Short mmCIF file of C-alpha atoms in Angstrom, two decimals:
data_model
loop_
_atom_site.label_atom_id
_atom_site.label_comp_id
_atom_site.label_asym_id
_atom_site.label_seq_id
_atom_site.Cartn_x
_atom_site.Cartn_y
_atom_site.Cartn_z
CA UNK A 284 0.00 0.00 0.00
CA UNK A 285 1.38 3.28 -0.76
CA UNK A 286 2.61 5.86 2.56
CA UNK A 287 -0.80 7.36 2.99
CA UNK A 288 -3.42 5.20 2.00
CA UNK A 289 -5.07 1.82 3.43
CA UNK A 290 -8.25 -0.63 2.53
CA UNK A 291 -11.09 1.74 2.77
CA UNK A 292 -13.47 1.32 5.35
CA UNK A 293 -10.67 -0.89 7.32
CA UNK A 294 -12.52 -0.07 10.50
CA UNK A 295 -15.19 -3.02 9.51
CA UNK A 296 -12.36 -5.43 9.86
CA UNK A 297 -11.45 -4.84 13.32
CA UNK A 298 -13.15 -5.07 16.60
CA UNK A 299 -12.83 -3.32 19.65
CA UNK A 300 -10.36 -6.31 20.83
CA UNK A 301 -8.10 -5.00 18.16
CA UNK A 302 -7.88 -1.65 19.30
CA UNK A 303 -7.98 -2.14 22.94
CA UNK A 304 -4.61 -4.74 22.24
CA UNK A 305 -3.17 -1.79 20.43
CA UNK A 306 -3.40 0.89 22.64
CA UNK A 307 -2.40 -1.31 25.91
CA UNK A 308 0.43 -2.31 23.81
CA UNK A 309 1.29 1.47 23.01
CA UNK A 310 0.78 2.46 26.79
CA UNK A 311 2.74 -0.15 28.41
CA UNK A 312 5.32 -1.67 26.05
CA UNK A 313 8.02 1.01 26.98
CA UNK A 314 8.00 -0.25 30.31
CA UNK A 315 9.89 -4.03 29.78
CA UNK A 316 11.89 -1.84 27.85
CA UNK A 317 12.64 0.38 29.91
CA UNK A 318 13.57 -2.22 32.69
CA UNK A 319 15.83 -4.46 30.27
CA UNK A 320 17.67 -0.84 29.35
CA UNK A 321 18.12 -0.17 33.31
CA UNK A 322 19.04 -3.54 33.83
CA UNK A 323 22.04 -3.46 31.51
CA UNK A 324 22.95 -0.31 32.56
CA UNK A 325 23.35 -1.68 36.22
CA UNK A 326 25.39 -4.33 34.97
CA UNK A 327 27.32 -2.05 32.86
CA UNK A 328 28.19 0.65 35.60
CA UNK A 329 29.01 -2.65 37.99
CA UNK A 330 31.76 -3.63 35.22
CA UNK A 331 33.05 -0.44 34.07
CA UNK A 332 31.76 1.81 37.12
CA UNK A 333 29.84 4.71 37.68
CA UNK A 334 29.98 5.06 41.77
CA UNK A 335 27.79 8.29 42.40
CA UNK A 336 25.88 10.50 40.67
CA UNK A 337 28.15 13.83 40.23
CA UNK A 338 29.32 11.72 37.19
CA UNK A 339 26.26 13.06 35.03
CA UNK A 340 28.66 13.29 32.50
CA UNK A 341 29.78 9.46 32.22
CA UNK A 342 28.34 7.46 29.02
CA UNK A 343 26.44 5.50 31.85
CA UNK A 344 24.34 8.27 32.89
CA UNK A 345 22.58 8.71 29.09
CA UNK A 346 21.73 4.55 29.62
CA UNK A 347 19.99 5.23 33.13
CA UNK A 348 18.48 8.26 31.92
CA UNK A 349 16.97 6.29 28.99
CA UNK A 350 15.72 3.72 30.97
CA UNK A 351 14.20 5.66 33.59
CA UNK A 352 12.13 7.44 30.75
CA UNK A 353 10.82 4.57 29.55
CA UNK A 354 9.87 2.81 32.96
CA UNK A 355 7.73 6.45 33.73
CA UNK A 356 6.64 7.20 30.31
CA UNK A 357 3.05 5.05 31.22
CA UNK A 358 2.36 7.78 33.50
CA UNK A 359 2.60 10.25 31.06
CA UNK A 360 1.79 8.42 27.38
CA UNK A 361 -1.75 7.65 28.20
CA UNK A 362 -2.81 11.26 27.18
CA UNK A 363 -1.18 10.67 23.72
CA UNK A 364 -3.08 7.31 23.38
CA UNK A 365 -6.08 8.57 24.49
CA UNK A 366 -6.03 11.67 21.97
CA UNK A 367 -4.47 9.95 19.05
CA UNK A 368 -7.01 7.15 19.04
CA UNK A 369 -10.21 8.64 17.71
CA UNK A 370 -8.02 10.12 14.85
CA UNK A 371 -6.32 6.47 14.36
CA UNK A 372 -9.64 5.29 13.90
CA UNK A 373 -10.87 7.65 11.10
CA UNK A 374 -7.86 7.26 9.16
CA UNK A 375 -8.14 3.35 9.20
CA UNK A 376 -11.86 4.44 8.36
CA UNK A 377 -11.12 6.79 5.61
CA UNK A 378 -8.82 4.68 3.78
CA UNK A 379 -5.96 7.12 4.79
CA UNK A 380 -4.24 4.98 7.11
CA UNK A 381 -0.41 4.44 5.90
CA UNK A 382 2.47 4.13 7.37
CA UNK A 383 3.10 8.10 6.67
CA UNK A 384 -0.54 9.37 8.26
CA UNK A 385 0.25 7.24 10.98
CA UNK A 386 3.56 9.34 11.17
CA UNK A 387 2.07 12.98 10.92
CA UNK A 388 -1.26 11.78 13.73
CA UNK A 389 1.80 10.64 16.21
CA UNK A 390 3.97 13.71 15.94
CA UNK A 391 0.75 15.97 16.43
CA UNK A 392 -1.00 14.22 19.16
CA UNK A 393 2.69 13.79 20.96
CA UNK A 394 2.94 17.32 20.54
CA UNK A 395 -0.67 18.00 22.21
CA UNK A 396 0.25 15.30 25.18
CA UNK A 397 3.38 16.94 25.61
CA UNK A 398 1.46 20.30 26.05
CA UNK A 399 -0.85 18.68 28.71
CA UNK A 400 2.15 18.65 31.08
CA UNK A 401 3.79 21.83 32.30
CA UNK A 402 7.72 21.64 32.35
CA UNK A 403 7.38 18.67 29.07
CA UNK A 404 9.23 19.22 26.03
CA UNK A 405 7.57 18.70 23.46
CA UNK A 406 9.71 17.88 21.11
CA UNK A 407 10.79 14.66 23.22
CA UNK A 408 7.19 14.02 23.15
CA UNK A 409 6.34 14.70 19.57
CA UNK A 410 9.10 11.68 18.96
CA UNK A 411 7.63 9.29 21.54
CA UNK A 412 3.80 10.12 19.70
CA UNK A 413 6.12 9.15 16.10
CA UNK A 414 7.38 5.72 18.05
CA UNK A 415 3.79 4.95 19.42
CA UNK A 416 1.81 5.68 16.22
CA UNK A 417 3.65 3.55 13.91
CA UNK A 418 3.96 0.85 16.70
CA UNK A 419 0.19 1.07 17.29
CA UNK A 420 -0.47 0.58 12.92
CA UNK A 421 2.05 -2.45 13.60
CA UNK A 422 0.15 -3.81 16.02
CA UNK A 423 -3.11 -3.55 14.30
CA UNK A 424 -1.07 -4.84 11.36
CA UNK A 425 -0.07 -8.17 12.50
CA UNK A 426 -3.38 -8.56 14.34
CA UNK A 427 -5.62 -7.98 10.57
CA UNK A 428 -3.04 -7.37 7.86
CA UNK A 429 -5.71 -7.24 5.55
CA UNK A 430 -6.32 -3.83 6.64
CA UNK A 431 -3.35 -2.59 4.99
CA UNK A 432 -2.37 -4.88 1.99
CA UNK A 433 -4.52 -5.40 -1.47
CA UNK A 434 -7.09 -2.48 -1.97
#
């Protein structure tokens, strides 16, 4: 299927199932991420060391930080799910659901979530909303790929 388009009316080939496995997996999969990043940064600073945390500046720090965003981003990526998925659902609708409209819907409804919380940038945001949107339309690709092959 080309970047912007999908089976029209792909909405009849779904069921709520489909949607509700999409957006859990959205909302939570950053967190066993997020764990197996912290893990291997423990083991990491226990090999090559990083003994307090005035060393912001060690390569270390950027793996914790990482990880630590992705354990907490559940508490914070739930707005993006929840205002991205009306919008997901008209462009599977519409026939307008690529891999590109899936692209532009995640930047902009990262970029609103991001604006829900004070002190967010939105930029980091507007990246996670990219990640989440095109991991949602793979989810709801494996689960009915008919959806978005042969028109």
């Amino acid at each position: 299927m080309a970047a912007w388009l999908s089976q029209p009316k792909g909405d009849r080939l779904t069921n709520w199932k489909d949607w509700a496995i999409a957006s859990v997996v959205v909302w939570l999969g950053p967190l066993p991420l997020g764990v197996a990043v912290l893990a291997l940064a423990y083991v990491l600073s226990a090999l090559f060391g990083l003994e307090s945390s005035e060393q912001s500046a060690h390569p270390l720090a950027a793996l914790f930080i990482v990880g630590f965003i992705l354990v907490f981003s559940p508490l914070m990526s739930w707005a993006g799910v929840l205002t991205a998925l009306v919008p997901a659902w008209w462009l599977v609708r519409s026939g307008a659901g690529g891999w590109a409209s899936f692209s532009a819907l995640g930047v902009a409804a990262g970029t609103v979530a991001g604006s829900f919380f004070e002190n967010f940038a939105t930029a980091i945001a507007a990246v996670f909303g990219l990640l989440a949107a095109l991991t949602f339309r793979w989810v709801l690709f494996r689960l009915r790929p008919e959806i978005f092959t042969a028109r």
